[in-house]
N, CA, C and O atoms as a CHARMM CRD file, in Angstrom:
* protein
*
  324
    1    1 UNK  N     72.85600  84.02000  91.61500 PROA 1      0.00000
    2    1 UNK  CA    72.39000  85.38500  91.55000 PROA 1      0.00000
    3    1 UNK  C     70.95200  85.45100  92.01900 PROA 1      0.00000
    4    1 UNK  O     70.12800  84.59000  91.70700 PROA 1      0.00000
    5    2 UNK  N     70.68400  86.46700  92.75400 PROA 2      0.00000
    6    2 UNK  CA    69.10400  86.58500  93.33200 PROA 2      0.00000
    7    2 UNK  C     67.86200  87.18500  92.04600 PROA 2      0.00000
    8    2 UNK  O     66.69600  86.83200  91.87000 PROA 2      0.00000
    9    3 UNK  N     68.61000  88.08700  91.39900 PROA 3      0.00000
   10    3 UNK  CA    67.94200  88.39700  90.10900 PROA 3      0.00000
   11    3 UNK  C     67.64400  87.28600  89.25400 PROA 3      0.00000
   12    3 UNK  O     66.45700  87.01500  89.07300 PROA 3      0.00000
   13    4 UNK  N     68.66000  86.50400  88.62200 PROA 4      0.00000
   14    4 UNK  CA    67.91900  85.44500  87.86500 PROA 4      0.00000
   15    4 UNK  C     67.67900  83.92400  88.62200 PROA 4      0.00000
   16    4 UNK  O     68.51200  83.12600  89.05100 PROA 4      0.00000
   17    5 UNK  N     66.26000  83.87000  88.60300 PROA 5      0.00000
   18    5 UNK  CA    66.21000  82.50500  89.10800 PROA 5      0.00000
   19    5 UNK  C     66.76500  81.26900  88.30200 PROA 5      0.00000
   20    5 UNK  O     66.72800  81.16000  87.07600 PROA 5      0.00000
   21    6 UNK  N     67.28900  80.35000  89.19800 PROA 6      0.00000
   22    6 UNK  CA    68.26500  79.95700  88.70800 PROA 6      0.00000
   23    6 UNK  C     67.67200  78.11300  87.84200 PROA 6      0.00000
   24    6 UNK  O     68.34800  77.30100  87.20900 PROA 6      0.00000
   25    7 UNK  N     66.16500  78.09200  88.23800 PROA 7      0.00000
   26    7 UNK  CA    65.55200  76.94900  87.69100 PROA 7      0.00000
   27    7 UNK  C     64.72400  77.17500  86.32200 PROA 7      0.00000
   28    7 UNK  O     64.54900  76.26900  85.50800 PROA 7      0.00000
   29    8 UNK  N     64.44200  77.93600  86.23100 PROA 8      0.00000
   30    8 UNK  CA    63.45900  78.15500  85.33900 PROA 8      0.00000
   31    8 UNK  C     64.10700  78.87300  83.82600 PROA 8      0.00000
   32    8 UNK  O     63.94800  80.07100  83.59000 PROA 8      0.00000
   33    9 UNK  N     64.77000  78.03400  82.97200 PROA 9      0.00000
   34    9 UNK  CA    65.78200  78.84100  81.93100 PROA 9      0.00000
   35    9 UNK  C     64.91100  79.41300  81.01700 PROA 9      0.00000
   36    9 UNK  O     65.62500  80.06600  80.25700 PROA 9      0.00000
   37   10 UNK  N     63.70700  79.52300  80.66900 PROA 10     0.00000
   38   10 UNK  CA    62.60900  80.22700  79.79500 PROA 10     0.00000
   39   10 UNK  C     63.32900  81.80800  80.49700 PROA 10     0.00000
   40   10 UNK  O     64.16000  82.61100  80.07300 PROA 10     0.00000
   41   11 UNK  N     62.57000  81.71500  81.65800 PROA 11     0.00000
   42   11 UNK  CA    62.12400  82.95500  82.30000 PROA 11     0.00000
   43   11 UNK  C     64.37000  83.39500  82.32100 PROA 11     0.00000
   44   11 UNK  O     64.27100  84.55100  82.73400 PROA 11     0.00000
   45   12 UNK  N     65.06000  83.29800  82.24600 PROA 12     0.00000
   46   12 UNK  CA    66.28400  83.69300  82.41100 PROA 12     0.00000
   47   12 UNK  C     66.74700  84.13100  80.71700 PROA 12     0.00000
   48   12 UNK  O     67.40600  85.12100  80.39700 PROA 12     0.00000
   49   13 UNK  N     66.14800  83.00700  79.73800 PROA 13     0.00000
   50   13 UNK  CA    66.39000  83.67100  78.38000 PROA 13     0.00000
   51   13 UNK  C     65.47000  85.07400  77.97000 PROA 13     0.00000
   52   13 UNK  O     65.73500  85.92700  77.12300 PROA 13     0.00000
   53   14 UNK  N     64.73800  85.01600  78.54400 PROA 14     0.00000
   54   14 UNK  CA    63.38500  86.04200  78.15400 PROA 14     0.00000
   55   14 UNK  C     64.32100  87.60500  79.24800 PROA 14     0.00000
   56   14 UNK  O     64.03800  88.77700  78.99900 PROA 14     0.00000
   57   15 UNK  N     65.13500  87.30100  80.11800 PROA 15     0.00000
   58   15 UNK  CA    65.46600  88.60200  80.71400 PROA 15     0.00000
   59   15 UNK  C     66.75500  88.70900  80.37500 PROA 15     0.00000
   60   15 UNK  O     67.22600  89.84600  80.40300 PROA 15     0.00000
   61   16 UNK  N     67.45000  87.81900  80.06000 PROA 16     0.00000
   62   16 UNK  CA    69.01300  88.21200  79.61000 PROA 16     0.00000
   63   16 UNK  C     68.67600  88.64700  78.24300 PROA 16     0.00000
   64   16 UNK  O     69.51600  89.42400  77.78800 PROA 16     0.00000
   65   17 UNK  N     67.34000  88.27700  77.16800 PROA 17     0.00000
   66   17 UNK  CA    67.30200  88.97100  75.66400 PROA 17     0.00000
   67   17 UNK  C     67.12300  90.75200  76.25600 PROA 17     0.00000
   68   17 UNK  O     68.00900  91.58600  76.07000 PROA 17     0.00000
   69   18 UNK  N     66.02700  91.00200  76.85000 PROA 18     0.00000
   70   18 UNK  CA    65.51500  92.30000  77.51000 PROA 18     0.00000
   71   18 UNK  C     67.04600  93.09900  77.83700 PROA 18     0.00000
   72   18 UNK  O     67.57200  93.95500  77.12600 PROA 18     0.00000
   73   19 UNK  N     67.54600  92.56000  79.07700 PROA 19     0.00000
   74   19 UNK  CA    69.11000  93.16200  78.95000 PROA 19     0.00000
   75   19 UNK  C     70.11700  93.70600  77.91400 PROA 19     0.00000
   76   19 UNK  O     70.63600  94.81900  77.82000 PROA 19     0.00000
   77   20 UNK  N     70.26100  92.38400  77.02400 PROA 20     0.00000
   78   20 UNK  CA    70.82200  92.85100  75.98000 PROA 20     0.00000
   79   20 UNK  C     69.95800  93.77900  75.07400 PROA 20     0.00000
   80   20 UNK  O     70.58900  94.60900  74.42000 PROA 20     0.00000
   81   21 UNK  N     68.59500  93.75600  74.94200 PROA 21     0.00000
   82   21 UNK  CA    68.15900  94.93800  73.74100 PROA 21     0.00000
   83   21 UNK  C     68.42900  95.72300  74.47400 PROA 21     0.00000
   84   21 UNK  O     69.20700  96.50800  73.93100 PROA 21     0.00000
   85   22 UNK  N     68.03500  96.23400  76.37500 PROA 22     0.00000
   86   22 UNK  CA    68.65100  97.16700  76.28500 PROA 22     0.00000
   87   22 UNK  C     70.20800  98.20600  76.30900 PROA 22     0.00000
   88   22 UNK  O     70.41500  99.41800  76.23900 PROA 22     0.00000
   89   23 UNK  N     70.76800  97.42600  76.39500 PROA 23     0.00000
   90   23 UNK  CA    72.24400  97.73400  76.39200 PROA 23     0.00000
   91   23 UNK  C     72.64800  98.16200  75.26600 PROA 23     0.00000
   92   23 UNK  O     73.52800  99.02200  75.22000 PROA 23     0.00000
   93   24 UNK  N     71.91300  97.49200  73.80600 PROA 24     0.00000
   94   24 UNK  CA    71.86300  97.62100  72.57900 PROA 24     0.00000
   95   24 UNK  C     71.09300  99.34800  72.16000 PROA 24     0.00000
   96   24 UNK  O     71.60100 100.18900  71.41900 PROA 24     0.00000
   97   25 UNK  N     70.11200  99.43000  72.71400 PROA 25     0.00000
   98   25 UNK  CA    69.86700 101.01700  72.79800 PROA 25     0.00000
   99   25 UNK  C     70.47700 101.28700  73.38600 PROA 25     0.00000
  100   25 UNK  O     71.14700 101.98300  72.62300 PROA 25     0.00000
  101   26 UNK  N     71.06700 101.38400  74.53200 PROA 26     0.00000
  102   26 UNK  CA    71.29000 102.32600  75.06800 PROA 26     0.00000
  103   26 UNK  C     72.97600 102.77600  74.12800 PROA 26     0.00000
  104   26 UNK  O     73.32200 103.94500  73.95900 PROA 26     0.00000
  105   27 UNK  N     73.74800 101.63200  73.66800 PROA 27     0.00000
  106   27 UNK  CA    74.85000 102.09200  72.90200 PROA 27     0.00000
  107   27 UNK  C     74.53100 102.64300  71.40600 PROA 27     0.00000
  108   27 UNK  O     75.44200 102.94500  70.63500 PROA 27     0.00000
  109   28 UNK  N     73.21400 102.74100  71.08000 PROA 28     0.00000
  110   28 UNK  CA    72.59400 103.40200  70.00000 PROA 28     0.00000
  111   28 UNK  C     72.37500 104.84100  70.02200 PROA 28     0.00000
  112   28 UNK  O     72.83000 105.70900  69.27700 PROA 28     0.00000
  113   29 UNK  N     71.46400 104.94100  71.18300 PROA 29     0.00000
  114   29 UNK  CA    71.23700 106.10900  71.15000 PROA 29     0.00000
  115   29 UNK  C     71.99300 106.96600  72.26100 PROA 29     0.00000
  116   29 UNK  O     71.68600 108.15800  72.25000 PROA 29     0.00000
  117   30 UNK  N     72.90100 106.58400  73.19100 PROA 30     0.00000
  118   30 UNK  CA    73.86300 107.30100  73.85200 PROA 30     0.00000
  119   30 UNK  C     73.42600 107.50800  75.02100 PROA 30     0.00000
  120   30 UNK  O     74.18400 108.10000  75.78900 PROA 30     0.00000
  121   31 UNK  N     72.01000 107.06600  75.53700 PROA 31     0.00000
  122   31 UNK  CA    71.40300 107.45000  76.67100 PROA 31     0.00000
  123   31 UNK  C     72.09000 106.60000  77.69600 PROA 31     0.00000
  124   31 UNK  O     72.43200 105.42500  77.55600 PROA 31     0.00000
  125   32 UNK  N     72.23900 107.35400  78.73000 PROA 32     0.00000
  126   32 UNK  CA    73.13800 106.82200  80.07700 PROA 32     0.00000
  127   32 UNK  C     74.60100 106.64400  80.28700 PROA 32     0.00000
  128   32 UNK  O     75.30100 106.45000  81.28100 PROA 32     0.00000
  129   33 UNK  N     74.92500 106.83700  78.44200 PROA 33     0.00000
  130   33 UNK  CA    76.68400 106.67000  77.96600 PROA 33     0.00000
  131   33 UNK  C     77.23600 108.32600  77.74000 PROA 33     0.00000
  132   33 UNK  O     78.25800 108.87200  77.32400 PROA 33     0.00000
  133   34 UNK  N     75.98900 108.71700  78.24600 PROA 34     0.00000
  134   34 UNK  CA    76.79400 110.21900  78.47300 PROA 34     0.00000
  135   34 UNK  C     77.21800 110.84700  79.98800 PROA 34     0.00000
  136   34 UNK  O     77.67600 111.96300  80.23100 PROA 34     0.00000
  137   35 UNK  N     76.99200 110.04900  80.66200 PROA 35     0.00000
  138   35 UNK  CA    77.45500 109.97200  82.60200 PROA 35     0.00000
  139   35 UNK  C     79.08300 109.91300  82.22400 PROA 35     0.00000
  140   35 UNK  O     80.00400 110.62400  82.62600 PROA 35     0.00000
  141   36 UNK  N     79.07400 108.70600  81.22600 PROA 36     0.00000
  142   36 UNK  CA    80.33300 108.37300  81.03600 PROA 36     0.00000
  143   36 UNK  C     81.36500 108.75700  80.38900 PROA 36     0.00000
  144   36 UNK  O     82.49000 108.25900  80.35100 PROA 36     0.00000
  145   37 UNK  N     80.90100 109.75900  79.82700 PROA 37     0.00000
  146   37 UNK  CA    81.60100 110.66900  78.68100 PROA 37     0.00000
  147   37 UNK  C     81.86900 109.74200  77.45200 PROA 37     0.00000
  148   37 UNK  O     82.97300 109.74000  76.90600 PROA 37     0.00000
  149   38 UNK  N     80.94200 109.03600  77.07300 PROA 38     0.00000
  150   38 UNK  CA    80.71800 108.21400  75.47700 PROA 38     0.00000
  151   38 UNK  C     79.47800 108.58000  75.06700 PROA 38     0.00000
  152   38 UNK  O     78.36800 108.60200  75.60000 PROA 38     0.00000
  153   39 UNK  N     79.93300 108.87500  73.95100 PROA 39     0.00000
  154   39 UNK  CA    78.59300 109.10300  72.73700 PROA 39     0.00000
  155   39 UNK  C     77.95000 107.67200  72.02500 PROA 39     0.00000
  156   39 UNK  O     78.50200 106.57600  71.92800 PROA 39     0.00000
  157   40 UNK  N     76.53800 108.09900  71.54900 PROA 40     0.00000
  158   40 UNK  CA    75.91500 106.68800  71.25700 PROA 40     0.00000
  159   40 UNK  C     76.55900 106.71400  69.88200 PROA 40     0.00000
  160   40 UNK  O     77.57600 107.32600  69.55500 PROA 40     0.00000
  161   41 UNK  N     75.69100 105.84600  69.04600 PROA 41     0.00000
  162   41 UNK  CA    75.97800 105.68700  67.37100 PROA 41     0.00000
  163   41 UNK  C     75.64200 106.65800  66.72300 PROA 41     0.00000
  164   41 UNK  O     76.34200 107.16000  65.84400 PROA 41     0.00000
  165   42 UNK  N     74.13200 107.19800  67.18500 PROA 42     0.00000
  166   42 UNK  CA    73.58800 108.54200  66.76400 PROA 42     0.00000
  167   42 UNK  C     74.63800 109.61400  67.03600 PROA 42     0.00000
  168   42 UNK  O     75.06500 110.27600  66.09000 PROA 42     0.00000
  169   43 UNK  N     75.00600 109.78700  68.08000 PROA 43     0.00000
  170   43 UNK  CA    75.11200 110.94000  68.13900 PROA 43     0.00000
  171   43 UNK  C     77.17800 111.40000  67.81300 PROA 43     0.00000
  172   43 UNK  O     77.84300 112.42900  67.93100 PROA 43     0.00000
  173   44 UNK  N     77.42200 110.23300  67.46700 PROA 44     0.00000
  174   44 UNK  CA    78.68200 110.32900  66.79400 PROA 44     0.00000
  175   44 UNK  C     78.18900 110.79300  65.21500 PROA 44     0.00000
  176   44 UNK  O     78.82500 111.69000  64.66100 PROA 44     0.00000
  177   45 UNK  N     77.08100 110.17400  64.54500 PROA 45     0.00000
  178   45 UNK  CA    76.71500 110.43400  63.25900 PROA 45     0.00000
  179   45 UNK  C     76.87800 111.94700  62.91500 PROA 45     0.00000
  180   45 UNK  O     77.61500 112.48900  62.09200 PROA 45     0.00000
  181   46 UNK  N     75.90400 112.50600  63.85500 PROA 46     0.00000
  182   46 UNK  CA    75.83900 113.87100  63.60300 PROA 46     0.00000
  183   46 UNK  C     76.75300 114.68300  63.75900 PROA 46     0.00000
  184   46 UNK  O     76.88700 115.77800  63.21300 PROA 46     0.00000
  185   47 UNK  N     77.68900 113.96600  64.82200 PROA 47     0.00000
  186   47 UNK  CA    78.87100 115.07000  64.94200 PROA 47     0.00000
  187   47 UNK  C     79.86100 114.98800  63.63800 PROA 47     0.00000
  188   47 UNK  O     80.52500 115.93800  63.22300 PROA 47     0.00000
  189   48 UNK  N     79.83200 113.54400  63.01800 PROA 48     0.00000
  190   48 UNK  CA    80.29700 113.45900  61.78700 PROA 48     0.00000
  191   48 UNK  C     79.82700 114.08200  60.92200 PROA 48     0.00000
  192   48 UNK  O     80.53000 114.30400  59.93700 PROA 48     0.00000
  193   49 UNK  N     78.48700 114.58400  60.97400 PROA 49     0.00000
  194   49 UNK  CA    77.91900 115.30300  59.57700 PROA 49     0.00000
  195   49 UNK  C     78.36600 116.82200  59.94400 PROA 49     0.00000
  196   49 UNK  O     78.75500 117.62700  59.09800 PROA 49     0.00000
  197   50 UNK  N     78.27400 117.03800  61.06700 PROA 50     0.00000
  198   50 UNK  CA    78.48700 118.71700  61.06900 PROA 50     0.00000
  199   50 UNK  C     80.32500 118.95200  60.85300 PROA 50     0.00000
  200   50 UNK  O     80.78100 120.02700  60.46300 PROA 50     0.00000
  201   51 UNK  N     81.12500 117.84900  61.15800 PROA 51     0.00000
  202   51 UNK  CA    82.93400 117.96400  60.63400 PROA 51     0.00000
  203   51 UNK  C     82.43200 117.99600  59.80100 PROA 51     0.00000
  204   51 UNK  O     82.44200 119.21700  59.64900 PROA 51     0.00000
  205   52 UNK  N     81.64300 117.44600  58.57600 PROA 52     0.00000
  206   52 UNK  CA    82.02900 117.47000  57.47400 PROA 52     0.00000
  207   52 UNK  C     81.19400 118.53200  56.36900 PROA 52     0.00000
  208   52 UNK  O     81.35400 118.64800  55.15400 PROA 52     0.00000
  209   53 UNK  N     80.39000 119.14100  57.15500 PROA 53     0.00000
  210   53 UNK  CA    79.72100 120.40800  56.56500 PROA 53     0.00000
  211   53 UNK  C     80.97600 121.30400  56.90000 PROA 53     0.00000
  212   53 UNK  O     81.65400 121.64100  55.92900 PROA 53     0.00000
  213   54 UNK  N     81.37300 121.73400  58.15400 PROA 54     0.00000
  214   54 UNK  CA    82.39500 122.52800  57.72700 PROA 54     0.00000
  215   54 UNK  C     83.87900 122.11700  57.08600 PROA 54     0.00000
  216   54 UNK  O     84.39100 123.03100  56.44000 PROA 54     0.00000
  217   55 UNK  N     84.56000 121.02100  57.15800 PROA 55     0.00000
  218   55 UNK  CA    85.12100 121.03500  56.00000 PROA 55     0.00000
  219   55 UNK  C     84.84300 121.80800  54.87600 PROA 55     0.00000
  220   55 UNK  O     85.45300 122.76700  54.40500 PROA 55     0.00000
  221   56 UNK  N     83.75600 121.20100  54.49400 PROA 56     0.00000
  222   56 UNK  CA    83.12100 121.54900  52.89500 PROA 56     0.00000
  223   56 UNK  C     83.20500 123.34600  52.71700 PROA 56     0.00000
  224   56 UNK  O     83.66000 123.90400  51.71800 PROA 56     0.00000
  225   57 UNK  N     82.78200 123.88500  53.65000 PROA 57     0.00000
  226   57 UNK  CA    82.88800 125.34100  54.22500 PROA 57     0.00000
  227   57 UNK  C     84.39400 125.75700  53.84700 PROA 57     0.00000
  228   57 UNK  O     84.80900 126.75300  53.25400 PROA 57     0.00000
  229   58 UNK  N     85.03000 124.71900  54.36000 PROA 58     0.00000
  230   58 UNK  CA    86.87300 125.49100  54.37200 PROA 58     0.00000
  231   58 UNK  C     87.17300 125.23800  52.94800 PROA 58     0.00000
  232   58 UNK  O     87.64400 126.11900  52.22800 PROA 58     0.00000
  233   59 UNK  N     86.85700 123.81900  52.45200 PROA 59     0.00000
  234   59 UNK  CA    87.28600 123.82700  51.28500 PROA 59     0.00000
  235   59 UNK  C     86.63600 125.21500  49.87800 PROA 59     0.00000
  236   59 UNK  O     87.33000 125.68000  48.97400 PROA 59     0.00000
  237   60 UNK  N     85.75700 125.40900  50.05400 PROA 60     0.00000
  238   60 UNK  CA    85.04900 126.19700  48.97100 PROA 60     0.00000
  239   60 UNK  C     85.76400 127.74400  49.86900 PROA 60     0.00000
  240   60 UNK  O     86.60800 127.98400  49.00600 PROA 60     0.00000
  241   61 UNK  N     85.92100 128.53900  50.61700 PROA 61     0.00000
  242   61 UNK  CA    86.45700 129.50500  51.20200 PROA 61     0.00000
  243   61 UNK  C     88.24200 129.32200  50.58500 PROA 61     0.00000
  244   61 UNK  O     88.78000 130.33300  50.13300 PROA 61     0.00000
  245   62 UNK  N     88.84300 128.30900  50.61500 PROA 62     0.00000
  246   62 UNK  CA    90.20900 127.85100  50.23100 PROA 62     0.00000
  247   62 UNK  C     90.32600 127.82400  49.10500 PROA 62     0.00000
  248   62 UNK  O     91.36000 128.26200  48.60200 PROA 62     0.00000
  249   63 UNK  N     88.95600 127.12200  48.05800 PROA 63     0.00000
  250   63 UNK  CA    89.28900 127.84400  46.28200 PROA 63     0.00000
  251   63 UNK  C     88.64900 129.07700  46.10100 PROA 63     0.00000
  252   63 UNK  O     88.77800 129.51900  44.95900 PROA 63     0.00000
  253   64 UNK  N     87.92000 129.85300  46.97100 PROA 64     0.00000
  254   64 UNK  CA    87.57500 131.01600  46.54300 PROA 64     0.00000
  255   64 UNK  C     88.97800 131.93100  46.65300 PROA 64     0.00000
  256   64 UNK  O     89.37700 132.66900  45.75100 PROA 64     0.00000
  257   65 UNK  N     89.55600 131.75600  47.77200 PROA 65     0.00000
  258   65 UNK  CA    90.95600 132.23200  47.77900 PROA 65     0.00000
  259   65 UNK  C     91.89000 131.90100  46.85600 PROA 65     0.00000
  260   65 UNK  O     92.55000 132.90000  46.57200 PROA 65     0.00000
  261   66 UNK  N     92.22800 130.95300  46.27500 PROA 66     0.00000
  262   66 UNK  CA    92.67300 130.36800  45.09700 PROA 66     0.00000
  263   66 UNK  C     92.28200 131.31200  44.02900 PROA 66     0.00000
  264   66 UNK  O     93.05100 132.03800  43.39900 PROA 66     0.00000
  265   67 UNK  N     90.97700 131.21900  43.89200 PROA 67     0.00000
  266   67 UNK  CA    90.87200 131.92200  42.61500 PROA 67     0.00000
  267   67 UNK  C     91.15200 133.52200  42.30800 PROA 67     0.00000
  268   67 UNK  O     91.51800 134.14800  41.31400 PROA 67     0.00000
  269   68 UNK  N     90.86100 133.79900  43.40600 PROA 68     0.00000
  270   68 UNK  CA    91.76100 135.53000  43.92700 PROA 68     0.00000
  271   68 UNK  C     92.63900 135.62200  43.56700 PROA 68     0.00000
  272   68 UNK  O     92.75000 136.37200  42.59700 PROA 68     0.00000
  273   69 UNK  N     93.65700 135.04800  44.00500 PROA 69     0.00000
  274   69 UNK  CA    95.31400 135.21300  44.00600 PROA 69     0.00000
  275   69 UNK  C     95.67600 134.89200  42.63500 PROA 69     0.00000
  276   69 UNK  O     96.64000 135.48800  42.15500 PROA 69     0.00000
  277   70 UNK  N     94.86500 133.79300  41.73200 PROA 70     0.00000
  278   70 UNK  CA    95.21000 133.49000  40.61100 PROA 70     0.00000
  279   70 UNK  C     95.35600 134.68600  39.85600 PROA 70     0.00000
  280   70 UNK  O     96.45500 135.09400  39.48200 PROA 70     0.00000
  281   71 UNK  N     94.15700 135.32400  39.59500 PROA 71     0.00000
  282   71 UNK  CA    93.43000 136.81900  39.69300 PROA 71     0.00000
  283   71 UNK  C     94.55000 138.39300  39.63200 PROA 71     0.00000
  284   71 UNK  O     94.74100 139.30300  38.82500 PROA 71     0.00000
  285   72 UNK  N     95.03700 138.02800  40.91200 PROA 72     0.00000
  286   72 UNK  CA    95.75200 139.57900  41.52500 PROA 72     0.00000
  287   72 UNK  C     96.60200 139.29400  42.84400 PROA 72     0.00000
  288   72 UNK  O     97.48300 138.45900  42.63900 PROA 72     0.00000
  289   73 UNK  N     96.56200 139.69100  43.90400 PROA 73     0.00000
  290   73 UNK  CA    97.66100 139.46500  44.39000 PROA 73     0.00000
  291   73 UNK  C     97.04600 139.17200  46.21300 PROA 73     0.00000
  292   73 UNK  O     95.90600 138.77900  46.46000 PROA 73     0.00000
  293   74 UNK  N     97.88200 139.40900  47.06000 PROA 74     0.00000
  294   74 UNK  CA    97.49400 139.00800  47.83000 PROA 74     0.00000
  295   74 UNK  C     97.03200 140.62100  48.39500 PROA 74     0.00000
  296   74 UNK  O     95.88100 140.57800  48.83100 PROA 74     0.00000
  297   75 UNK  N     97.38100 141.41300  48.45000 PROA 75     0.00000
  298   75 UNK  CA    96.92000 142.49100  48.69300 PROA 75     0.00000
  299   75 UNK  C     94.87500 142.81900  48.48300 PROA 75     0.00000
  300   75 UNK  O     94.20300 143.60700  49.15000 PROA 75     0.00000
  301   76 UNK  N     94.39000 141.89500  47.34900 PROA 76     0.00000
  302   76 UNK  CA    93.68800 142.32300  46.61200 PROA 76     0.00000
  303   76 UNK  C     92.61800 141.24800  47.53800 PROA 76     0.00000
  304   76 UNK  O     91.46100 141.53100  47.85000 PROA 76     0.00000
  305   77 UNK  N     93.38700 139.87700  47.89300 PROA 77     0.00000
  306   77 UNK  CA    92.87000 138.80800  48.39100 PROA 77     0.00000
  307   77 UNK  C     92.31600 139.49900  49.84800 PROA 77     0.00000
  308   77 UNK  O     91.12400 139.35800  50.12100 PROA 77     0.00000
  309   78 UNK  N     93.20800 140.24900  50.77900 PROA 78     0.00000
  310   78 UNK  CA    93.22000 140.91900  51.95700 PROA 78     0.00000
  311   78 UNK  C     91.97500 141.78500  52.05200 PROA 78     0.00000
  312   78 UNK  O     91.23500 141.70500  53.03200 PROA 78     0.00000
  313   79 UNK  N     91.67200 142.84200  50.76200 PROA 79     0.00000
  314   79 UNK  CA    90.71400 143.55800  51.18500 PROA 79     0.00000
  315   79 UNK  C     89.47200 143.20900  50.63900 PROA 79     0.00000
  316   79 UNK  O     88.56700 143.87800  51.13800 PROA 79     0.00000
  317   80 UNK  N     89.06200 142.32100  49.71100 PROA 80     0.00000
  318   80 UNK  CA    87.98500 141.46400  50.02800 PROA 80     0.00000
  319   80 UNK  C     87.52500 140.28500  51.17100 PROA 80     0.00000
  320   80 UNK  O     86.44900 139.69600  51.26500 PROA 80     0.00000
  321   81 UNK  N     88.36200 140.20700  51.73600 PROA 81     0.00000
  322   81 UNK  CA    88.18100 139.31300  53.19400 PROA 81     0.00000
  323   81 UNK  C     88.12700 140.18400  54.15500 PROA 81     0.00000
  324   81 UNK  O     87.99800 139.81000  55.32100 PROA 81     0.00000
């Protein structure tokens, strides 16, 4: 390979570590893995936190309805929504 010289193994460990940290960000933070249509670690996180804020949303909307119907009927459920 013309990139790594092929005598000197210091200078080849010192650029294959550099490579790998960056490959290591870059599958961290998603930069350049979005050409590719892949998300980093980050940015799967967040998409995990916002599924699971709205979950939480459906679930509390789903016993508020619950507790309606327990209540009265569905008619009653209809015109408060």
């Amino acid at each position: 390979m013309a990139l790594i010289p092929s005598g000197d193994k210091r200078t080849t460990s010192i650029l294959l570590t550099l490579v790998a940290l960056l490959v290591g960000y870059m599958g961290y933070s998603g930069t350049g893995l979005n050409y590719v249509g892949l998300p980093g670690v980050q940015q799967t996180k967040d998409s995990i936190g916002k599924v699971r804020k709205r979950i939480d949303s459906l679930h509390a909307q789903t016993d508020s309805a619950k507790k309606i119907l327990a209540k009265g009927s569905v008619a009653d459920l209809r015109r408060r929504g």
